PDB file of C-alpha atoms in Angstrom:
ATOM      1  CA  MET A1465      17.599  -1.701   7.430  1.00 95.00           C
ATOM      2  CA  GLU A1466      20.375   0.680   6.398  1.00 96.00           C
ATOM      3  CA  LEU A1467      19.458   2.341   3.077  1.00 98.00           C
ATOM      4  CA  LYS A1468      22.910   3.692   2.308  1.00 97.00           C
ATOM      5  CA  ASN A1469      24.485   1.164  -0.060  1.00 96.00           C
ATOM      6  CA  ALA A1470      21.227  -0.824  -0.209  1.00 98.00           C
ATOM      7  CA  VAL A1471      20.175  -2.102  -3.638  1.00 98.00           C
ATOM      8  CA  ALA A1472      16.522  -1.276  -4.249  1.00 98.00           C
ATOM      9  CA  VAL A1473      14.055  -2.383  -6.901  1.00 98.00           C
ATOM     10  CA  VAL A1474      11.092   0.000  -7.137  1.00 98.00           C
ATOM     11  CA  THR A1475       8.177  -1.063  -9.327  1.00 98.00           C
ATOM     12  CA  GLY A1476       6.300   1.730 -11.070  1.00 96.00           C
ATOM     13  CA  ALA A1477       9.240   4.065 -10.479  1.00 97.00           C
ATOM     14  CA  ASN A1478       8.675   6.364 -13.466  1.00 95.00           C
ATOM     15  CA  ARG A1479       5.932   8.488 -11.904  1.00 93.00           C
ATOM     16  CA  GLY A1480       3.980   9.340  -8.769  1.00 91.00           C
ATOM     17  CA  LEU A1481       5.079   7.894  -5.456  1.00 94.00           C
ATOM     18  CA  GLY A1482       7.436   5.439  -7.143  1.00 96.00           C
ATOM     19  CA  ARG A1483       9.403   8.267  -8.714  1.00 96.00           C
ATOM     20  CA  HIS A1484       9.756  10.050  -5.373  1.00 96.00           C
ATOM     21  CA  LEU A1485      10.878   6.815  -3.722  1.00 98.00           C
ATOM     22  CA  ALA A1486      13.520   6.314  -6.418  1.00 98.00           C
ATOM     23  CA  VAL A1487      14.793   9.897  -6.142  1.00 98.00           C
ATOM     24  CA  GLN A1488      15.026   9.759  -2.356  1.00 98.00           C
ATOM     25  CA  LEU A1489      16.687   6.355  -2.339  1.00 98.00           C
ATOM     26  CA  VAL A1490      19.385   7.659  -4.682  1.00 98.00           C
ATOM     27  CA  GLY A1491      19.774  10.642  -2.372  1.00 97.00           C
ATOM     28  CA  ARG A1492      20.326   8.299   0.565  1.00 97.00           C
ATOM     29  CA  GLY A1493      23.130   6.480  -1.237  1.00 98.00           C
ATOM     30  CA  ALA A1494      21.248   3.427  -2.481  1.00 98.00           C
ATOM     31  CA  LYS A1495      21.647   1.760  -5.834  1.00 98.00           C
ATOM     32  CA  VAL A1496      18.204   1.865  -7.464  1.00 98.00           C
ATOM     33  CA  TYR A1497      16.581  -0.128 -10.230  1.00 98.00           C
ATOM     34  CA  GLY A1498      13.497   1.592 -11.667  1.00 98.00           C
ATOM     35  CA  ALA A1499      11.293  -1.363 -12.612  1.00 98.00           C
ATOM     36  CA  VAL A1500       8.788  -0.314 -15.260  1.00 98.00           C
ATOM     37  CA  ARG A1501       6.993  -1.770 -18.264  1.00 96.00           C
ATOM     38  CA  ARG A1502       8.730   0.655 -20.632  1.00 96.00           C
ATOM     39  CA  PRO A1503      12.332   1.274 -19.542  1.00 97.00           C
ATOM     40  CA  GLU A1504      12.663   4.244 -21.911  1.00 96.00           C
ATOM     41  CA  THR A1505      10.277   6.179 -19.612  1.00 95.00           C
ATOM     42  CA  MET A1506      12.653   5.830 -16.645  1.00 96.00           C
ATOM     43  CA  ASP A1507      14.522   9.142 -16.650  1.00 95.00           C
ATOM     44  CA  VAL A1508      15.435   9.731 -12.990  1.00 95.00           C
ATOM     45  CA  PRO A1509      19.164  10.533 -12.756  1.00 95.00           C
ATOM     46  CA  GLY A1510      21.112   7.733 -11.128  1.00 97.00           C
ATOM     47  CA  VAL A1511      18.318   5.147 -11.496  1.00 98.00           C
ATOM     48  CA  ILE A1512      18.938   2.019 -13.573  1.00 98.00           C
ATOM     49  CA  PRO A1513      15.985   1.235 -15.887  1.00 98.00           C
ATOM     50  CA  LEU A1514      14.719  -2.318 -15.519  1.00 98.00           C
ATOM     51  CA  ARG A1515      11.972  -3.880 -17.597  1.00 98.00           C
ATOM     52  CA  LEU A1516       9.309  -5.407 -15.373  1.00 98.00           C
ATOM     53  CA  ASP A1517       5.589  -5.894 -15.956  1.00 97.00           C
ATOM     54  CA  VAL A1518       3.865  -7.205 -12.828  1.00 97.00           C
ATOM     55  CA  LEU A1519       1.270  -8.940 -15.039  1.00 96.00           C
ATOM     56  CA  ASP A1520       3.972 -10.869 -16.905  1.00 97.00           C
ATOM     57  CA  GLU A1521       5.658 -13.483 -14.711  1.00 97.00           C
ATOM     58  CA  VAL A1522       8.393 -14.087 -17.288  1.00 98.00           C
ATOM     59  CA  SER A1523       9.409 -10.408 -17.200  1.00 98.00           C
ATOM     60  CA  VAL A1524       9.411 -10.471 -13.389  1.00 98.00           C
ATOM     61  CA  GLN A1525      11.711 -13.500 -13.340  1.00 98.00           C
ATOM     62  CA  GLU A1526      14.000 -11.867 -15.894  1.00 98.00           C
ATOM     63  CA  ALA A1527      14.108  -8.692 -13.783  1.00 98.00           C
ATOM     64  CA  ALA A1528      15.045 -10.708 -10.705  1.00 98.00           C
ATOM     65  CA  ARG A1529      17.936 -12.260 -12.614  1.00 98.00           C
ATOM     66  CA  ALA A1530      19.064  -8.852 -13.906  1.00 98.00           C
ATOM     67  CA  ALA A1531      18.885  -7.211 -10.462  1.00 98.00           C
ATOM     68  CA  SER A1532      20.750 -10.067  -8.825  1.00 98.00           C
ATOM     69  CA  ASP A1533      22.233  -7.770  -6.164  1.00 98.00           C
ATOM     70  CA  ALA A1534      18.871  -6.546  -4.806  1.00 98.00           C
ATOM     71  CA  THR A1535      18.357  -6.214  -1.044  1.00 98.00           C
ATOM     72  CA  LEU A1536      15.118  -4.193  -1.074  1.00 98.00           C
ATOM     73  CA  LEU A1537      11.936  -4.633  -3.099  1.00 98.00           C
ATOM     74  CA  ILE A1538       9.289  -1.925  -3.124  1.00 98.00           C
ATOM     75  CA  ASN A1539       6.013  -3.139  -4.623  1.00 98.00           C
ATOM     76  CA  ASN A1540       4.642   0.233  -5.665  1.00 97.00           C
ATOM     77  CA  ALA A1541       3.021  -0.446  -9.064  1.00 96.00           C
ATOM     78  CA  GLY A1542      -0.771  -0.471  -8.900  1.00 95.00           C
ATOM     79  CA  ILE A1543      -3.969   0.633 -10.597  1.00 95.00           C
ATOM     80  CA  SER A1544      -7.416   1.928  -9.694  1.00 93.00           C
ATOM     81  CA  THR A1545     -10.197   1.336 -12.227  1.00 94.00           C
ATOM     82  CA  GLY A1546     -13.111   2.711 -10.207  1.00 93.00           C
ATOM     83  CA  ALA A1547     -15.024  -0.538 -10.698  1.00 96.00           C
ATOM     84  CA  THR A1548     -17.706  -1.537  -8.201  1.00 97.00           C
ATOM     85  CA  LEU A1549     -18.116  -5.173  -7.263  1.00 97.00           C
ATOM     86  CA  MET A1550     -21.779  -5.573  -8.206  1.00 97.00           C
ATOM     87  CA  ARG A1551     -22.034  -3.476 -11.354  1.00 96.00           C
ATOM     88  CA  GLY A1552     -18.441  -3.007 -12.491  1.00 96.00           C
ATOM     89  CA  ASP A1553     -16.910  -4.781 -15.443  1.00 97.00           C
ATOM     90  CA  VAL A1554     -15.647  -8.114 -14.101  1.00 97.00           C
ATOM     91  CA  ALA A1555     -12.646  -7.843 -16.410  1.00 97.00           C
ATOM     92  CA  GLU A1556     -11.676  -4.603 -14.653  1.00 97.00           C
ATOM     93  CA  VAL A1557     -12.153  -6.195 -11.239  1.00 98.00           C
ATOM     94  CA  ARG A1558      -9.877  -9.057 -12.273  1.00 98.00           C
ATOM     95  CA  ARG A1559      -7.292  -6.650 -13.718  1.00 97.00           C
ATOM     96  CA  GLU A1560      -7.218  -4.714 -10.458  1.00 97.00           C
ATOM     97  CA  MET A1561      -6.734  -7.878  -8.413  1.00 98.00           C
ATOM     98  CA  GLU A1562      -4.097  -9.172 -10.841  1.00 98.00           C
ATOM     99  CA  THR A1563      -2.148  -5.910 -10.574  1.00 98.00           C
ATOM    100  CA  ASN A1564      -2.601  -4.990  -6.918  1.00 98.00           C
ATOM    101  CA  PHE A1565      -2.478  -8.467  -5.345  1.00 98.00           C
ATOM    102  CA  PHE A1566      -0.928 -10.979  -7.736  1.00 98.00           C
ATOM    103  CA  GLY A1567       1.608  -8.402  -8.948  1.00 98.00           C
ATOM    104  CA  PRO A1568       3.239  -7.926  -5.525  1.00 98.00           C
ATOM    105  CA  LEU A1569       2.958 -11.656  -4.861  1.00 98.00           C
ATOM    106  CA  THR A1570       4.738 -12.530  -8.115  1.00 98.00           C
ATOM    107  CA  ALA A1571       7.471  -9.960  -7.523  1.00 98.00           C
ATOM    108  CA  THR A1572       8.003 -11.019  -3.919  1.00 98.00           C
ATOM    109  CA  ARG A1573       8.247 -14.694  -4.873  1.00 98.00           C
ATOM    110  CA  ALA A1574      10.834 -13.818  -7.534  1.00 98.00           C
ATOM    111  CA  PHE A1575      12.959 -11.437  -5.453  1.00 98.00           C
ATOM    112  CA  ALA A1576      12.838 -13.128  -2.041  1.00 98.00           C
ATOM    113  CA  PRO A1577      15.534 -15.691  -2.978  1.00 98.00           C
ATOM    114  CA  VAL A1578      17.669 -12.874  -4.402  1.00 98.00           C
ATOM    115  CA  ILE A1579      17.369 -10.764  -1.251  1.00 98.00           C
ATOM    116  CA  GLU A1580      18.006 -13.776   0.970  1.00 98.00           C
ATOM    117  CA  GLY A1581      21.064 -14.713  -1.080  1.00 98.00           C
ATOM    118  CA  ASN A1582      22.442 -11.204  -0.589  1.00 98.00           C
ATOM    119  CA  GLY A1583      22.270 -11.470   3.182  1.00 98.00           C
ATOM    120  CA  GLY A1584      18.680 -10.378   3.774  1.00 98.00           C
ATOM    121  CA  GLY A1585      16.839  -7.090   3.485  1.00 98.00           C
ATOM    122  CA  ALA A1586      13.270  -5.908   3.143  1.00 98.00           C
ATOM    123  CA  VAL A1587      10.082  -5.771   1.105  1.00 98.00           C
ATOM    124  CA  LEU A1588       7.665  -2.832   1.204  1.00 98.00           C
ATOM    125  CA  ASN A1589       4.134  -3.154  -0.169  1.00 98.00           C
ATOM    126  CA  VAL A1590       2.410   0.126  -1.034  1.00 97.00           C
ATOM    127  CA  LEU A1591      -1.179  -0.275   0.127  1.00 97.00           C
ATOM    128  CA  SER A1592      -3.914   2.171   1.136  1.00 94.00           C
ATOM    129  CA  ALA A1593      -6.257   3.249   3.904  1.00 93.00           C
ATOM    130  CA  LEU A1594      -8.775   1.351   1.766  1.00 93.00           C
ATOM    131  CA  SER A1595      -7.088  -1.845   2.894  1.00 95.00           C
ATOM    132  CA  TRP A1596      -9.362  -1.393   5.937  1.00 95.00           C
ATOM    133  CA  PHE A1597     -12.210   0.839   4.709  1.00 93.00           C
ATOM    134  CA  HIS A1598     -14.327  -0.546   1.876  1.00 94.00           C
ATOM    135  CA  PRO A1599     -16.727   1.955   0.256  1.00 93.00           C
ATOM    136  CA  ALA A1600     -18.997   0.498  -2.405  1.00 95.00           C
ATOM    137  CA  ALA A1601     -17.887   3.039  -5.017  1.00 94.00           C
ATOM    138  CA  LEU A1602     -14.323   1.695  -4.818  1.00 93.00           C
ATOM    139  CA  GLY A1603     -15.172  -1.899  -3.996  1.00 97.00           C
ATOM    140  CA  SER A1604     -12.785  -3.522  -6.456  1.00 97.00           C
ATOM    141  CA  TYR A1605      -9.797  -1.396  -5.464  1.00 96.00           C
ATOM    142  CA  ALA A1606     -10.521  -1.810  -1.753  1.00 96.00           C
ATOM    143  CA  ALA A1607     -10.830  -5.580  -2.141  1.00 97.00           C
ATOM    144  CA  SER A1608      -7.483  -5.764  -3.942  1.00 98.00           C
ATOM    145  CA  LYS A1609      -5.749  -3.694  -1.265  1.00 97.00           C
ATOM    146  CA  ALA A1610      -7.353  -5.698   1.548  1.00 97.00           C
ATOM    147  CA  ALA A1611      -6.023  -8.840  -0.123  1.00 98.00           C
ATOM    148  CA  ALA A1612      -2.585  -7.235  -0.436  1.00 98.00           C
ATOM    149  CA  TRP A1613      -2.654  -6.393   3.282  1.00 98.00           C
ATOM    150  CA  ALA A1614      -3.290 -10.071   4.042  1.00 98.00           C
ATOM    151  CA  LEU A1615      -0.457 -10.925   1.657  1.00 98.00           C
ATOM    152  CA  THR A1616       1.817  -8.563   3.580  1.00 98.00           C
ATOM    153  CA  GLY A1617       1.055 -10.135   6.942  1.00 98.00           C
ATOM    154  CA  ALA A1618       1.442 -13.705   5.718  1.00 98.00           C
ATOM    155  CA  THR A1619       4.685 -13.089   3.850  1.00 98.00           C
ATOM    156  CA  ARG A1620       6.056 -11.163   6.837  1.00 98.00           C
ATOM    157  CA  ASP A1621       5.805 -14.315   8.930  1.00 98.00           C
ATOM    158  CA  GLU A1622       7.040 -16.565   6.119  1.00 98.00           C
ATOM    159  CA  LEU A1623      10.057 -14.458   5.176  1.00 98.00           C
ATOM    160  CA  ALA A1624      11.235 -13.380   8.639  1.00 98.00           C
ATOM    161  CA  PRO A1625      13.250 -16.578   9.184  1.00 98.00           C
ATOM    162  CA  ARG A1626      14.991 -15.855   5.870  1.00 98.00           C
ATOM    163  CA  GLY A1627      16.189 -12.444   7.068  1.00 98.00           C
ATOM    164  CA  ILE A1628      13.618 -10.420   5.090  1.00 98.00           C
ATOM    165  CA  ALA A1629      11.415  -7.831   6.819  1.00 98.00           C
ATOM    166  CA  VAL A1630       8.047  -7.108   5.163  1.00 98.00           C
ATOM    167  CA  SER A1631       6.233  -3.816   5.715  1.00 98.00           C
ATOM    168  CA  ALA A1632       3.035  -2.170   4.505  1.00 98.00           C
ATOM    169  CA  LEU A1633       2.626   1.502   3.633  1.00 97.00           C
ATOM    170  CA  HIS A1634      -0.887   2.901   4.083  1.00 96.00           C
ATOM    171  CA  VAL A1635      -2.056   6.312   2.896  1.00 94.00           C
ATOM    172  CA  GLY A1636      -5.344   7.974   1.994  1.00 88.00           C
ATOM    173  CA  TYR A1637      -5.413  10.486  -0.841  1.00 78.00           C
ATOM    174  CA  MET A1638      -1.991  11.351  -2.209  1.00 77.00           C
ATOM    175  CA  ASP A1639      -1.011  14.006  -4.747  1.00 68.00           C
ATOM    176  CA  THR A1640      -0.537  11.690  -7.736  1.00 57.00           C
ATOM    177  CA  ASP A1641      -2.324  11.081 -11.033  1.00 55.00           C
ATOM    178  CA  MET A1642      -4.544   8.460  -9.390  1.00 57.00           C
ATOM    179  CA  ALA A1643      -6.112  11.148  -7.172  1.00 50.00           C
ATOM    180  CA  ALA A1644      -6.125  13.952  -9.735  1.00 48.00           C
ATOM    181  CA  GLU A1645      -9.834  14.712  -9.162  1.00 62.00           C
ATOM    182  CA  VAL A1646      -9.466  15.048  -5.382  1.00 51.00           C
ATOM    183  CA  PRO A1647      -9.188  18.622  -3.980  1.00 48.00           C
ATOM    184  CA  ALA A1648      -5.620  19.570  -3.123  1.00 49.00           C
ATOM    185  CA  ASP A1649      -6.379  20.214   0.552  1.00 58.00           C
ATOM    186  CA  GLN A1650      -7.455  16.578   0.963  1.00 61.00           C
ATOM    187  CA  LYS A1651      -4.191  15.118  -0.362  1.00 71.00           C
ATOM    188  CA  VAL A1652      -0.735  14.636   1.112  1.00 87.00           C
ATOM    189  CA  ALA A1653       2.427  15.267  -0.880  1.00 90.00           C
ATOM    190  CA  ALA A1654       3.900  12.172  -2.473  1.00 91.00           C
ATOM    191  CA  ALA A1655       7.408  13.301  -1.479  1.00 94.00           C
ATOM    192  CA  ASP A1656       6.371  13.361   2.185  1.00 94.00           C
ATOM    193  CA  VAL A1657       4.854   9.883   1.895  1.00 96.00           C
ATOM    194  CA  ALA A1658       8.053   8.596   0.293  1.00 96.00           C
ATOM    195  CA  ALA A1659      10.142  10.030   3.125  1.00 96.00           C
ATOM    196  CA  GLN A1660       7.918   8.369   5.733  1.00 96.00           C
ATOM    197  CA  ALA A1661       8.056   5.080   3.839  1.00 97.00           C
ATOM    198  CA  LEU A1662      11.847   5.064   3.761  1.00 98.00           C
ATOM    199  CA  HIS A1663      12.048   6.018   7.428  1.00 97.00           C
ATOM    200  CA  GLY A1664       9.719   3.116   8.191  1.00 98.00           C
ATOM    201  CA  ILE A1665      11.956   0.712   6.271  1.00 98.00           C
ATOM    202  CA  GLU A1666      15.031   1.986   8.094  1.00 97.00           C
ATOM    203  CA  THR A1667      13.407   1.579  11.508  1.00 96.00           C
ATOM    204  CA  GLY A1668      11.735  -1.750  10.738  1.00 96.00           C
ATOM    205  CA  LEU A1669       8.110  -0.664  11.104  1.00 97.00           C
ATOM    206  CA  PRO A1670       5.693  -3.417  10.005  1.00 97.00           C
ATOM    207  CA  GLU A1671       2.920  -0.864   9.322  1.00 97.00           C
ATOM    208  CA  ILE A1672       3.691   2.643   8.086  1.00 97.00           C
ATOM    209  CA  LEU A1673       0.727   5.021   8.415  1.00 96.00           C
ATOM    210  CA  ALA A1674       1.590   8.006   6.271  1.00 93.00           C
ATOM    211  CA  ASP A1675      -1.303  10.378   6.959  1.00 93.00           C
ATOM    212  CA  GLU A1676      -4.119  11.213   9.330  1.00 90.00           C
ATOM    213  CA  THR A1677      -6.652   9.335   7.208  1.00 91.00           C
ATOM    214  CA  SER A1678      -4.806   6.026   7.453  1.00 92.00           C
ATOM    215  CA  ARG A1679      -4.260   6.487  11.198  1.00 92.00           C
ATOM    216  CA  TYR A1680      -7.953   7.270  11.746  1.00 91.00           C
ATOM    217  CA  VAL A1681      -9.172   4.314   9.694  1.00 92.00           C
ATOM    218  CA  LYS A1682      -6.734   1.925  11.393  1.00 92.00           C
ATOM    219  CA  GLN A1683      -7.958   3.025  14.815  1.00 89.00           C
ATOM    220  CA  GLY A1684     -11.534   2.291  13.752  1.00 86.00           C
ATOM    221  CA  LEU A1685     -10.901  -1.360  12.943  1.00 86.00           C
ATOM    222  CA  SER A1686     -12.080  -2.462  16.372  1.00 71.00           C
ATOM    223  CA  ALA A1687     -15.408  -0.643  16.056  1.00 67.00           C
ATOM    224  CA  ALA A1688     -18.556  -2.609  15.236  1.00 61.00           C
ATOM    225  CA  PRO A1689     -19.623  -2.387  11.550  1.00 65.00           C
ATOM    226  CA  ARG A1690     -22.358   0.127  10.855  1.00 64.00           C
ATOM    227  CA  ALA A1691     -25.638  -1.137   9.470  1.00 59.00           C
ATOM    228  CA  SER A1692     -26.286  -0.209   5.854  1.00 58.00           C
ATOM    229  CA  ALA A1693     -29.077   2.249   5.107  1.00 51.00           C
ATOM    230  CA  SER A1694     -32.249   0.521   3.897  1.00 44.00           C
TER     231      SER A1694
END
């Protein structure tokens, strides 16, 4: 997909990876809507603020009507609560699944007809190496990203006949607020991840592996599961 003159909607575009994606898309000549819960926080030059809350289907539908020229949707908005599946607050587990799985699903359902009507384009879902690796300490987050990976594969097949390519971006620790407690030498720069993501969209990659961690974990999918310590 050619990004020059594309019309992109980036959810969660006011900070972290979303902000870098918005900045770089503008730099590549795209028209960019920064889709955020509070439009007044969207201060990237050249980006059009757009109210969108992935937990509010009405706001998503309104955003799709407002951005009626969209050809690219980047489902970047997400949360990590740190909840475990056995002992974590079930409300937090549900909130994580609502945001990280149902959020991209709702946005994709709303924007797919728009993108199709504009001649086709692409959807990118921002996922994680934890789509494939599921440590107990991050069980809720990993489960939501695994579900979003399944969503990506299924919608890729469903939307291909409508001229819409669907890709997944996987990364381990990234230098954003979500990984603030992680040592710097274990994180990759969000700007580098954004550049790889946009290159992947341009070249039509179905899976974009943005760092060594995601590549290593993906390679290990064929290995037999290890037995848990007793």
